Coordinates of C-alpha atoms in Angstrom, one line a residue:
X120 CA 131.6 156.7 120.1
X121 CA 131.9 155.0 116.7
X122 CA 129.2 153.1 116.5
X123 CA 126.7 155.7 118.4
X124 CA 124.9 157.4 115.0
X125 CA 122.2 154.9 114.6
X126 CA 120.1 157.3 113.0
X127 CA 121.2 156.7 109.8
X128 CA 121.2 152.6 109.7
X129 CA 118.2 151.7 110.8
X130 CA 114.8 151.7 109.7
X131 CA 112.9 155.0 111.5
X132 CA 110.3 154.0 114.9
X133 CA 107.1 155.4 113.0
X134 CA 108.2 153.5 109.5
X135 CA 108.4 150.1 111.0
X136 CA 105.4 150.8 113.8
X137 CA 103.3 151.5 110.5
X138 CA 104.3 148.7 109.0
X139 CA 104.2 146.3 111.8
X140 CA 100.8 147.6 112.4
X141 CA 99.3 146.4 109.1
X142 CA 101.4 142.8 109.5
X143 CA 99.2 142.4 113.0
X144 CA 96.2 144.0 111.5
X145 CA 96.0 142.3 108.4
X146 CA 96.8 138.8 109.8
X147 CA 96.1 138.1 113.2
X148 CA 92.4 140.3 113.1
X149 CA 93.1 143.3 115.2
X150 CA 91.8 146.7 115.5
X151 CA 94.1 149.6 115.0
X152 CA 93.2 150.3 118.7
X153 CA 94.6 147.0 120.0
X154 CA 97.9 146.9 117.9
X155 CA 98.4 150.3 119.7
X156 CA 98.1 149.2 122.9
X157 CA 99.7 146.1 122.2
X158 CA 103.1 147.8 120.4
X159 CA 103.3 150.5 123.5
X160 CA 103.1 148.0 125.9
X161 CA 105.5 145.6 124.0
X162 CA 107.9 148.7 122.7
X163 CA 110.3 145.9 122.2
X164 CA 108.5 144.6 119.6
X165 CA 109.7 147.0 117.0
X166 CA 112.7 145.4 117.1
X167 CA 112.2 141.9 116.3
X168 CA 113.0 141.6 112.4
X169 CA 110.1 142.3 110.3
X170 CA 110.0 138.9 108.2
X171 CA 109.3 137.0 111.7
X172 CA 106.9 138.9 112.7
X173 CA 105.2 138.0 109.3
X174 CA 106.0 134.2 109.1
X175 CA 104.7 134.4 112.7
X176 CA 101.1 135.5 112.0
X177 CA 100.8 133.4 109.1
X178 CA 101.3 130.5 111.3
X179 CA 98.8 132.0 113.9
X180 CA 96.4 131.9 110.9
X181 CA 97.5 128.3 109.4
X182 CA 96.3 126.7 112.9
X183 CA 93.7 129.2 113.7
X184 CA 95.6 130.1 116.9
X185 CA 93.9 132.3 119.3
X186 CA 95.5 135.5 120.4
X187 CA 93.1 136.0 123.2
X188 CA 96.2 137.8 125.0
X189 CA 97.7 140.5 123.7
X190 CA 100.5 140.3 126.9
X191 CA 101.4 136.8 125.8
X192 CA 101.9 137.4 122.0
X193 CA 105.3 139.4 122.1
X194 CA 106.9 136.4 123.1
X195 CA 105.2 134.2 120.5
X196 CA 106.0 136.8 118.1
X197 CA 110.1 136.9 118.9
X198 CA 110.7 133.0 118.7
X199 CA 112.1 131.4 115.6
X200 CA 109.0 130.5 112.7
X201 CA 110.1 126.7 113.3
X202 CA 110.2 126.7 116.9
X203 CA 106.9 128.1 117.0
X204 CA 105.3 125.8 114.3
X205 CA 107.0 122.8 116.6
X206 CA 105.3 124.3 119.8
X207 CA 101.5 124.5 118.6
X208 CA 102.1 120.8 116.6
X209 CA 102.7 119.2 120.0
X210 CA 100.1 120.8 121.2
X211 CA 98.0 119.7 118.3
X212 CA 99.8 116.1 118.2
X213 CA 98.5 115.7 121.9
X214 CA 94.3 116.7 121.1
X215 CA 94.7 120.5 122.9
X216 CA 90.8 121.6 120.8
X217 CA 92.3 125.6 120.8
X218 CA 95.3 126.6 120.6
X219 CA 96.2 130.2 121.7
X220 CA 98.6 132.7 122.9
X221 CA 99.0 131.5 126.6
X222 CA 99.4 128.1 125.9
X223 CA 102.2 128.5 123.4
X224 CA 103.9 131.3 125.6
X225 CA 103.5 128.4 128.8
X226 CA 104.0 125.7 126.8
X227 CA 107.4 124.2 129.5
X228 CA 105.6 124.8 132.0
X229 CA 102.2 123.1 130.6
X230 CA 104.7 120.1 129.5
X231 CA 105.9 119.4 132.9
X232 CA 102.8 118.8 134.6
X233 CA 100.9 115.8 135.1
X234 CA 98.6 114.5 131.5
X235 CA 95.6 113.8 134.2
X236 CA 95.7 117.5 135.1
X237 CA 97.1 119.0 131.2
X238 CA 93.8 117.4 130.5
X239 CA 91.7 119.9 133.0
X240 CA 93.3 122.9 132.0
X241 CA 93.3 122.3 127.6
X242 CA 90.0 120.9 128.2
X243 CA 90.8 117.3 126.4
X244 CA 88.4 114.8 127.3
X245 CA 89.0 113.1 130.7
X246 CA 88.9 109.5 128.6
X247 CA 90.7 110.8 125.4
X248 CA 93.9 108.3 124.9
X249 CA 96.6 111.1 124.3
X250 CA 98.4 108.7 122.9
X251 CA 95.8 107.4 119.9
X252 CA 96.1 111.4 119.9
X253 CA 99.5 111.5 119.0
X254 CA 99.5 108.5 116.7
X255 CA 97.0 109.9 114.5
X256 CA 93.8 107.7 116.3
X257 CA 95.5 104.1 115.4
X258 CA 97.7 103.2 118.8
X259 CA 100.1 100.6 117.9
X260 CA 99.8 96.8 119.4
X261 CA 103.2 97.3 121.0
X262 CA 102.5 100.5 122.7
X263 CA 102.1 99.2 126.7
X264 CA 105.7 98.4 126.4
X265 CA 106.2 102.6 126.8
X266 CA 104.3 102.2 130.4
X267 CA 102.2 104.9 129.4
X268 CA 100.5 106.6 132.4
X269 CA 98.4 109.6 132.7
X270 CA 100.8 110.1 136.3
X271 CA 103.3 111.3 134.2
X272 CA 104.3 114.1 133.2
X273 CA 103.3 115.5 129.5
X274 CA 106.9 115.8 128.9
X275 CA 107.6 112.3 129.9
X276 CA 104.4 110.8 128.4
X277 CA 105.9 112.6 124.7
X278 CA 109.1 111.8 125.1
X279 CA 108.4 108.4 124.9
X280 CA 106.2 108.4 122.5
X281 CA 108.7 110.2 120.5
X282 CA 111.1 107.9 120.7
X283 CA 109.3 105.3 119.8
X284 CA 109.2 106.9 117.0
X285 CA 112.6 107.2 116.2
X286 CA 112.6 103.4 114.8
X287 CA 109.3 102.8 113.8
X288 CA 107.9 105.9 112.1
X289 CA 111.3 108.2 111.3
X290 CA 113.1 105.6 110.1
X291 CA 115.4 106.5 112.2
X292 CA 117.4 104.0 114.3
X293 CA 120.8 105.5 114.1
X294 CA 120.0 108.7 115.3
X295 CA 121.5 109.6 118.8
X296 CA 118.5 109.7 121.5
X297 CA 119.5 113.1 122.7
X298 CA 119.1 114.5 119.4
X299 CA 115.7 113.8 119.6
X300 CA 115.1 115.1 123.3
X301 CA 117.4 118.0 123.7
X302 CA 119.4 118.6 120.8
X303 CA 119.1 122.1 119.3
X304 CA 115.4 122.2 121.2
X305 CA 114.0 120.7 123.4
X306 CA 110.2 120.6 122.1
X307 CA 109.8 118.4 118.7
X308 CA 106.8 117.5 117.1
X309 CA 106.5 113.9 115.7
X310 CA 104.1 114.8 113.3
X311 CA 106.3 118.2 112.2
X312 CA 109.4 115.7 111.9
X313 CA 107.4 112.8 110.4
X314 CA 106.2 115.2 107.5
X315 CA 109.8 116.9 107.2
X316 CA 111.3 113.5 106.2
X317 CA 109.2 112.8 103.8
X318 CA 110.0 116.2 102.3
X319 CA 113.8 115.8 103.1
X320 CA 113.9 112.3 101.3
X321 CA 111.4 112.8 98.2
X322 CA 112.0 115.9 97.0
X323 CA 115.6 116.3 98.2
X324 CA 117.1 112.9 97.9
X325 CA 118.1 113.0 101.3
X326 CA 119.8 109.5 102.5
X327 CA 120.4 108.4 105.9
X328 CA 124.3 109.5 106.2
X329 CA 123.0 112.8 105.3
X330 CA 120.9 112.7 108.0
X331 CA 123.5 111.5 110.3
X332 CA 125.9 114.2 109.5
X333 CA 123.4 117.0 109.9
X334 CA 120.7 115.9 112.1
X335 CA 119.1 119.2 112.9
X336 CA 117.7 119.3 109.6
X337 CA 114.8 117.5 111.0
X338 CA 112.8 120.0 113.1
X339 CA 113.0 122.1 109.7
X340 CA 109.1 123.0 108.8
X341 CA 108.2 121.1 105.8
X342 CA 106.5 123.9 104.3
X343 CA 109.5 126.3 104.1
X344 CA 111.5 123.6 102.6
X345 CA 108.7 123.4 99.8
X346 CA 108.6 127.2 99.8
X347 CA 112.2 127.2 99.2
X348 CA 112.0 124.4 96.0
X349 CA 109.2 126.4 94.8
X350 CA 110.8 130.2 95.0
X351 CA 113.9 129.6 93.6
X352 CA 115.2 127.6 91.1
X353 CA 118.8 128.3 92.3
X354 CA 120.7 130.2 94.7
X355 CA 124.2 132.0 93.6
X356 CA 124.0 129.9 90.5
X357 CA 123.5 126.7 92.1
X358 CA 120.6 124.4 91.2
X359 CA 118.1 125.1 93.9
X360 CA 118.3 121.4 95.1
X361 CA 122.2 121.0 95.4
X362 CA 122.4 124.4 96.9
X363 CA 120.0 122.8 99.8
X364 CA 121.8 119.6 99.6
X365 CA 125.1 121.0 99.9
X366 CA 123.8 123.7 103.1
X367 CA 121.6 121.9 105.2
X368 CA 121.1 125.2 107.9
X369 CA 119.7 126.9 105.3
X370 CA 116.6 124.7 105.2
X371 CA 115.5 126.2 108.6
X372 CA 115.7 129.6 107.0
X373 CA 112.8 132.1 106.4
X374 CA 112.6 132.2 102.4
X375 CA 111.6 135.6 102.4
X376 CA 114.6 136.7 104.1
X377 CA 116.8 134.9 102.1
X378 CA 115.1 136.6 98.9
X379 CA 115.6 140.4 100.9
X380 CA 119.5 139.2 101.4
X381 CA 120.3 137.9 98.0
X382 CA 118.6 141.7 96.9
X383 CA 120.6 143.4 99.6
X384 CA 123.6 141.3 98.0
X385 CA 123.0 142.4 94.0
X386 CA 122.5 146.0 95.9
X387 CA 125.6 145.9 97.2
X388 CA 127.6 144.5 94.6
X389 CA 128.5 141.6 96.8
X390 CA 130.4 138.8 94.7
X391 CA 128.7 135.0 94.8
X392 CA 132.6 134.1 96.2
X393 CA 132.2 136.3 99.0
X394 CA 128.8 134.7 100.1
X395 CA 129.7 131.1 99.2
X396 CA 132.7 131.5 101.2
X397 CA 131.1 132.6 104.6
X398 CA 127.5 131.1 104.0
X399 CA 126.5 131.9 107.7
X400 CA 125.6 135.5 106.7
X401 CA 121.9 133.8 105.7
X402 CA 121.9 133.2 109.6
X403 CA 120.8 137.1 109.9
X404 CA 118.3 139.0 109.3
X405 CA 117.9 141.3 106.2
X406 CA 117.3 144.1 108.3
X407 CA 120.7 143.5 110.6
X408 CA 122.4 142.9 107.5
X409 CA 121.5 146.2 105.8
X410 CA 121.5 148.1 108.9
X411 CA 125.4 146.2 110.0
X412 CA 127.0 147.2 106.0
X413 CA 125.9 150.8 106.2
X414 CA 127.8 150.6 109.8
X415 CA 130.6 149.5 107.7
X416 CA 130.4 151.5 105.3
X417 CA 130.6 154.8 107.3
X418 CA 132.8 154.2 110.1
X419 CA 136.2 155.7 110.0
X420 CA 138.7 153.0 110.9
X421 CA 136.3 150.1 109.1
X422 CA 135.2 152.2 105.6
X423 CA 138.8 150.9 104.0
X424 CA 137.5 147.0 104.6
X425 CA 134.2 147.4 102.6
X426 CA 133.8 145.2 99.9
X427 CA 137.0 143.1 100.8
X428 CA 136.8 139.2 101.0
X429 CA 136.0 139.1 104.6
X430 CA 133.3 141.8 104.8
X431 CA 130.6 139.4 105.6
X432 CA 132.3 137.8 108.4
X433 CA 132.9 141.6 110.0
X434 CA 128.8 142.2 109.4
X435 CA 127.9 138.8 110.7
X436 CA 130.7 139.3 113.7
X437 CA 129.9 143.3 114.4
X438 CA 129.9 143.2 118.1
X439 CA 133.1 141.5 117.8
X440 CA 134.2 143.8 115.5
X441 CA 133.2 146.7 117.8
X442 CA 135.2 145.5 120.7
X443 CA 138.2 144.8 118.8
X444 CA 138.4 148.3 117.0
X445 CA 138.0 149.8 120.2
X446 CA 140.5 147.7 122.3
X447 CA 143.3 148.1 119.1
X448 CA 142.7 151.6 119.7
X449 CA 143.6 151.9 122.9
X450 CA 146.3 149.7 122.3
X451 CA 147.6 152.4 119.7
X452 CA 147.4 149.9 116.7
X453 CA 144.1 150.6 114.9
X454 CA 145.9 152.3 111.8
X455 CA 147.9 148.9 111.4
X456 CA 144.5 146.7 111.6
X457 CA 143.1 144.2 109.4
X458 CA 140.0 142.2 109.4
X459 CA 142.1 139.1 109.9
X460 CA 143.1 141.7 113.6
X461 CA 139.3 141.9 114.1
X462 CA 138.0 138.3 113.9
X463 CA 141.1 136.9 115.3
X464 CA 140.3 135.6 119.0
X465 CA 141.8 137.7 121.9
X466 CA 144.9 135.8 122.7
X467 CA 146.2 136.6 118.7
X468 CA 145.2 139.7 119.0
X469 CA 147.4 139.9 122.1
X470 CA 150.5 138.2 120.3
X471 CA 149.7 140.1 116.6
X472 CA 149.7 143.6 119.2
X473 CA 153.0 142.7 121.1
X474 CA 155.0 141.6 118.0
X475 CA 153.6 144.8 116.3
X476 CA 150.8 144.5 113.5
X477 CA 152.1 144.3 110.2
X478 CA 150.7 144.6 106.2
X479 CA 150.0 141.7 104.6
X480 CA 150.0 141.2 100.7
X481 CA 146.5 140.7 100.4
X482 CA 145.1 143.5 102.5
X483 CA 147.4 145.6 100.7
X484 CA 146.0 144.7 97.2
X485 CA 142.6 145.3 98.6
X486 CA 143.4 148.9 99.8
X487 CA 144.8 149.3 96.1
X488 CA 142.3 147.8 94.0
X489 CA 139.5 149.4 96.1
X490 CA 141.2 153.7 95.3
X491 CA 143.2 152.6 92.6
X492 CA 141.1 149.7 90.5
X493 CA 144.6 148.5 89.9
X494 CA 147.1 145.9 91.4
X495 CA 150.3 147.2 92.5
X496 CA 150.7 145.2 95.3
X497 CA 154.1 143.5 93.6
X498 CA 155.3 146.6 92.9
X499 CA 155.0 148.1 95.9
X500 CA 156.2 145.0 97.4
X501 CA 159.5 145.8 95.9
X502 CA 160.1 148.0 98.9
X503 CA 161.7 147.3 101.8
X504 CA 159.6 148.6 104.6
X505 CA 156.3 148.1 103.1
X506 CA 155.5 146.2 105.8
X507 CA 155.6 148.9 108.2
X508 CA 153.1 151.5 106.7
X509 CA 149.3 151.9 108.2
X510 CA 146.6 151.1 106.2
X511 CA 145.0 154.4 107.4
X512 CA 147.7 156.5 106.0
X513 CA 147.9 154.5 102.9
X514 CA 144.7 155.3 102.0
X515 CA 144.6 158.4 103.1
X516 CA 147.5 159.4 100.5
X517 CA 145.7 157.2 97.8
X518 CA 142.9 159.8 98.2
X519 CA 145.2 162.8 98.4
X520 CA 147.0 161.7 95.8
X521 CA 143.9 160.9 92.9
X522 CA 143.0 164.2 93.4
X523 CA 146.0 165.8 91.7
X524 CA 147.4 162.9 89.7
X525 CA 146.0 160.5 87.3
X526 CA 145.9 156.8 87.9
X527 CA 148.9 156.6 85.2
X528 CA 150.8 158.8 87.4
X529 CA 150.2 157.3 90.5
X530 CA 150.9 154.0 89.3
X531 CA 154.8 154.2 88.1
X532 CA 155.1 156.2 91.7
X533 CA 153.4 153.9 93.8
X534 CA 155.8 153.7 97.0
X535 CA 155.2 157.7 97.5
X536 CA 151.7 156.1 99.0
X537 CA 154.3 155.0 102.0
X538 CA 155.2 158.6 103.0
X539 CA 152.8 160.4 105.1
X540 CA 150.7 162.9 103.2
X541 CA 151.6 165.8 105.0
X542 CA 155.3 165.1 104.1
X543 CA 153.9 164.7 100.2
X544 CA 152.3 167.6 100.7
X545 CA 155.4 169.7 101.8
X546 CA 157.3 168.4 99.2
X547 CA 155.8 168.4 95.8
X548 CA 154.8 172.5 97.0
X549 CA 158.3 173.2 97.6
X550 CA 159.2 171.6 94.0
X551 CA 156.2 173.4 92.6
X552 CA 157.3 176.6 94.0
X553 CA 160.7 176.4 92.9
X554 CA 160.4 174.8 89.4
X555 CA 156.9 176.3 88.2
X556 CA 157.7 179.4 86.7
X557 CA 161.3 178.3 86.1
X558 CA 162.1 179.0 82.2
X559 CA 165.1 176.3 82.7
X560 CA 163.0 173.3 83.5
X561 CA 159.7 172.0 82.8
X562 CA 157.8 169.4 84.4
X563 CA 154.7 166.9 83.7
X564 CA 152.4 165.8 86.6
X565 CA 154.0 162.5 86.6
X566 CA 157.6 164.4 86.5
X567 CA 156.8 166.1 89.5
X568 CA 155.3 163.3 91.3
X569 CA 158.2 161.1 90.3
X570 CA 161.1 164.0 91.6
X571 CA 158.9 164.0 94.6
X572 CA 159.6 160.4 95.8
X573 CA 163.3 160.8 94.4
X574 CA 163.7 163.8 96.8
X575 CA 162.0 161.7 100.1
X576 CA 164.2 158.5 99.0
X577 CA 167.6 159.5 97.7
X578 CA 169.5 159.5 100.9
X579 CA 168.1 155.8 101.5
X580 CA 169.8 153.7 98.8
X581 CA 167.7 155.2 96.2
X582 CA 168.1 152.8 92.6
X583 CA 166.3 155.0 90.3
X584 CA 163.2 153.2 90.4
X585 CA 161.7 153.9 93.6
X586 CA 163.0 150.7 95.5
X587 CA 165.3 150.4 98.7
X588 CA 167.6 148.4 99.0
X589 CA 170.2 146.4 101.5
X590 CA 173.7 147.8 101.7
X591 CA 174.7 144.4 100.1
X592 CA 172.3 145.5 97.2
X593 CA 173.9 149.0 97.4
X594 CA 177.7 148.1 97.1
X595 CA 176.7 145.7 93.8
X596 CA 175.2 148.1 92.6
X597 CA 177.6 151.0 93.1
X598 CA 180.0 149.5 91.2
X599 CA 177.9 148.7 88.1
X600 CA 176.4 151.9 88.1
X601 CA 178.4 155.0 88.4
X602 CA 175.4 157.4 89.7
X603 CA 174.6 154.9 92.8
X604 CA 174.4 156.4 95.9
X605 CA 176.3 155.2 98.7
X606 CA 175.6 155.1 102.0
X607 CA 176.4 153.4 105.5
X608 CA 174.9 151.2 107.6
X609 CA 172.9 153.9 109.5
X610 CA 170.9 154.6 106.8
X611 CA 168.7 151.5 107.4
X612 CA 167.5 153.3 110.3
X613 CA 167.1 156.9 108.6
X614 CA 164.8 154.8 106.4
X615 CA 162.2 153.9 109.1
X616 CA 162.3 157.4 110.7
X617 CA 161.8 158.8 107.3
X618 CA 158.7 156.8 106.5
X619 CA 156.9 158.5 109.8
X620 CA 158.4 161.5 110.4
X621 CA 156.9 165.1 110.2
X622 CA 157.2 167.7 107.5
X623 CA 161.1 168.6 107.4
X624 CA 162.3 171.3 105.4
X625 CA 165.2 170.5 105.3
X626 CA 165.5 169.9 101.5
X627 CA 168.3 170.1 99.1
X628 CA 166.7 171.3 95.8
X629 CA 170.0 171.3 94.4
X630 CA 169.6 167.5 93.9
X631 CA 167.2 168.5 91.4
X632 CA 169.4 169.7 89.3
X633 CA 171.7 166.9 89.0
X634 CA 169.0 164.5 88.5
X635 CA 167.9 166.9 85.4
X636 CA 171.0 166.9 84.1
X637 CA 171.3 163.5 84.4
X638 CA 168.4 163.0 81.6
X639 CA 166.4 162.8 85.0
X640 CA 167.5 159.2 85.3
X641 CA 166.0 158.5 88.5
X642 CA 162.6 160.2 87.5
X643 CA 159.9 158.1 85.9
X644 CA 158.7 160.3 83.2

C-alpha cells in the first residue's frame, strides 16, 4: 500500500498522550489518575488535533464549566472552539446557574424539550422569565408579540427570541431567517453574535454588504477575532486587517493553528503565492498538514509534485488524492499523471484516461526546475513527441543523468531526458567502450552525452540540434543542407516506438565516425 507507513508522519501515541495529559491536567483540574482513565477509555481522543483540545479547555475554564463526567468530555473536546463557545452561551443566555459536561454533550436534546421542564432539570428558578434571561434582565415592551410560553419547546422559545433579534439588536434586517436558524449550525448564541458584530464592525470596518455576502462570519467568537488583530500584524504580507477583510473563513480560525501553519509554511519553503492562491489550506489542522506534506513528500508516484503550484490543494485533497493515484494505476496511467489528473473530478479523469494523458508545459517546467533549477521547458518543447513521455521516466533520467553530467551538459542535451534510462544507459556504455581508450578520438562529458542523443535520434529526421521534425520540415531542409538525413513517411512511427522501446543493440558506431569527420556537426560540444 502507498499510503500504509504512517510511522513516519505522525506524531508517536506516547508523545502526544504526554502531551495531551498536561493540556487536561493543567487546565481542566485533573489528576494524572483520571486523565488515564479518561484517554484509555476515549483512545480516540489522541487523535483530535492538539490546538482544539487546548482552545477547548480554555473555554471550559473561561465559563467555569464543570467536567463532572469524564464519559461526556470526549465529545465536548472534538467539536469546533466556536461551536462549543456558542453551546455553553445559550446555555448561559437562557440562566442554566452551572454549566457542565452533560449538558453541553446533551445540549439538542435539552433544547427540544419543554422550558417548564428545562427549568427542573438546569435547576432555573420555576418563576425566572427566561426571556429577561436572554435579554440581559430588561425584556422589551414589545416582547408578547413573540407569544412566549413556557409550553414550548426551548428551541422554539430561542428561536424566537433570536429572531427578534435579527432587527432590533443585530442590526440585521436583511439577513435571510434561515441563516440565523439553521445555516452552518443550528445552535447560535444572541449574546456570542451580539458581541461578534460589534467586533466585526469596530475594529474591522465591517459594513452590511459584507455581511450579506459572507454571513457565517457572525457565529465567529469575538475573542479569536481580537486574538487574531492582536497576534499578528499581518498575514503573508498583508496588513492584518485586510488580510481578515479580504478572507472572512479565516475569522472562525484557531490563531494558534494558523501561527503552527504559517511555521510549517517558512519550514517548508512554501511560497506566499502558493498559499494565497488556495487559502483553504488554513481549514486544517497543523498537525494534518505536517503529517499530509511528509506523505507527499515520500510517496513514489507523488514525490515529483512536491513543491509545485498545486501542492496545497493535493495536501488539503489527500483522500482524493489517494483514490485517484490508485485508480490511474490500475488504469495503467500513473506515470502520465499530473496533479491537474488528481484533483480533476472522476468523469475528467475518465475522458483525460481514454483520450490518453498527456504532458503539459507547465508540469513539465516544474519537473525541470525542481532536478534541474533551470527552465528548459521551450527547448524541450522543440520536440515533437514531448508530449508523449511519462513524468516518471523523465525524472527518473533527470536523476540518472546529474549523476554523471553537469547541469551545463544536460542542458544543451535536454531531449535525451525523453529516452528511457535503460536505453541511455546502453548507449553512452557502448560509446564509452568503443571511444575511451581510442588514440583517434577524444571526447568531453558533454561530447559524449551529445553523440549519445545523436546515435538514439539520427534515423528520425535528426537536424543537428536534437529536434524532430515533419517530413515537410525534412525535405526543406534536405535541400538547404547537404548532410540532412532523409527519410520516409514510416519514420514518424519508428519515432514513437523509439522513445519506449527496450535496450537494442543494434547500433551502428560507424555513424560516429562520419559525424567526427564532419567537425561533429550534429554534436553539441
Amino acid at each position: 500500500m502507498r499510503f500504509s507507513n504512517r510511522s513516519l508522519l505522525r506524531m508517536s501515541y506516547i508523545s502526544k498522550r504526554n502531551e495531551f495529559r498536561k493540556i487536561l491536567m493543567m487546565n481542566l483540574g485533573l489528576t494524572s489518575t483520571e486523565v488515564d482513565k479518561f484517554l484509555d477509555m476515549k483512545k480516540s481522543t489522541i487523535d483530535i488535533p492538539c490546538h482544539r483540545v487546548l482552545k477547548n479547555c480554555q473555554i471550559f475554564q473561561k465559563y467555569n464549566v464543570n467536567v463532572e463526567s469524564l464519559e461526556k468530555l470526549h465529545y465536548c473536546l472534538k467539536l469546533l472552539d466556536y461551536k462549543l463557545e456558542h453551546r455553553i452561551n445559550v446555555l448561559k443566555d437562557v440562566g442554566v446557574p452551572v454549566i457542565n459536561t452533560h449538558l453541553l454533550n446533551k445540549t439538542v436534546y435539552h433544547l427540544n424539550t419543554k422550558v417548564s421542564k428545562f427549568k427542573e432539570k438546569t435547576d432555573i428558578p420555576a418563576k425566572q422569565n427566561i426571556a429577561a434571561n436572554i435579554f440581559g434582565g430588561k425584556v422589551p415592551k414589545d416582547i408578547s408579540q413573540l407569544e412566549l410560553s413556557e409550553e414550548l419547546t426551548l428551541r422554539q422559545y430561542y428561536q424566537k427570541c433570536l429572531l427578534y433579534c435579527k432587527t432590533r439588536v443585530f442590526n440585521l434586517p436583511y439577513l435571510d431567517d434561515k441563516i440565523l436558524l439553521h445555516s452552518y449550525m443550528k445552535i447560535k448564541s444572541i449574546s456570542m453574535i451580539a458581541e461578534t458584530l460589534k467586533v466585526l464592525r469596530l475594529d474591522l470596518h465591517y459594513d452590511d454588504e459584507m455581511i450579506r455576502k459572507d454571513p457565517s462570519v457572525i457565529v465567529a467568537s469575538a475573542d479569536n477575532i481580537r486574538s487574531l488583530l492582536n497576534s499578528f500584524t499581518d498575514i503573508l504580507d498583508i496588513p492584518v486587517v485586510t488580510f481578515l477583510r479580504k478572507y472572512p473563513y479565516i475569522l472562525l480560525q484557531d490563531v494558534d493553528n494558523i501561527k503552527r501553519l504559517l511555521m510549517l509554511f517558512q519550514q517548508y519553503e512554501i511560497p506566499d503565492k502558493y498559499v494565497k492562491n488556495y487559502m483553504k489550506v488554513f481549514l486544517i489542522s497543523n498537525e494534518a498538514f505536517h503529517k499530509r506534506i511528509e506523505i507527499l513528500k515520500r510517496h513514489p508516484d507523488l514525490n515529483m509534485w512536491y513543491k509545485h503550484p498545486r501542492m496545497l490543494q493535493l495536501i488539503c485533497q489527500i483522500e482524493k488524492t489517494k483514490y485517484r493515484v490508485d485508480y490511474i494505476d490500475i488504469m495503467d496511467s500513473l506515470k502520465w499523471a499530473h496533479p491537474q489528473s488528481f484533483l480533476s473530478t472522476a468523469a475528467a479523469v475518465d475522458k483525460s484516461i481514454q483520450a490518453g494523458i498527456v504532458s503539459a508545459k507547465h508540469n513539465l517546467r516544474h519537473v525541470l526546475i525542481k532536478e534541474l533549477g533551470v527552465d528548459e521547458v521551450d527547448l524541450l518543447m522543440r520536440h515533437q513527441h514531448w508530449k508523449t513521455a511519462t513524468f516518471v521516466d523523465i525524472v527518473q533520467m533527470l536523476k540518472y543523468l546529474k549523476k554523471h553530467f553537469t547541469i551545463n551538459e544536460i542542458r544543451p542535451n535536454i531531449h535525451i531526458v525523453l529516452y528511457k534510462q535503460s536505453r541511455v544507459k546502453k548507449v553512452l556504455a557502448d560509446l564509452k567502450r568503443q571511444y575511451s581508450q581510442s588514440t583517434e578520438y577524444s571526447f568531453t562529458n558533454s561530447q559524449y552525452l551529445a553523440l549519445c542523443l545523436y546515435m538514439l535520434e539520427k534515423n528520425n529526421h535528426f537536424t543537428g540540434d536534437g529536434v524532430w521534425s515533419n517530413e515537410q520540415i525534412a525535405k526543406q531542409q534536405s535541400s538547404e543542407k547537404q548532410n540532412s538525413v532523409k527519410k520516409s513517411d514510416s519514420n514518424v512511427n519508428i519515432v514513437k516506438n523509439n522513445l519506449r522501446i527496450e535496450d537494442n543493440d543494434d547500433i551502428d558506431h560507424n555513424d560516429v565516425d562520419n559525424v567526427h569527420s564532419n567537425n561533429m556537426c550534429n554534436v553539441n560540444s
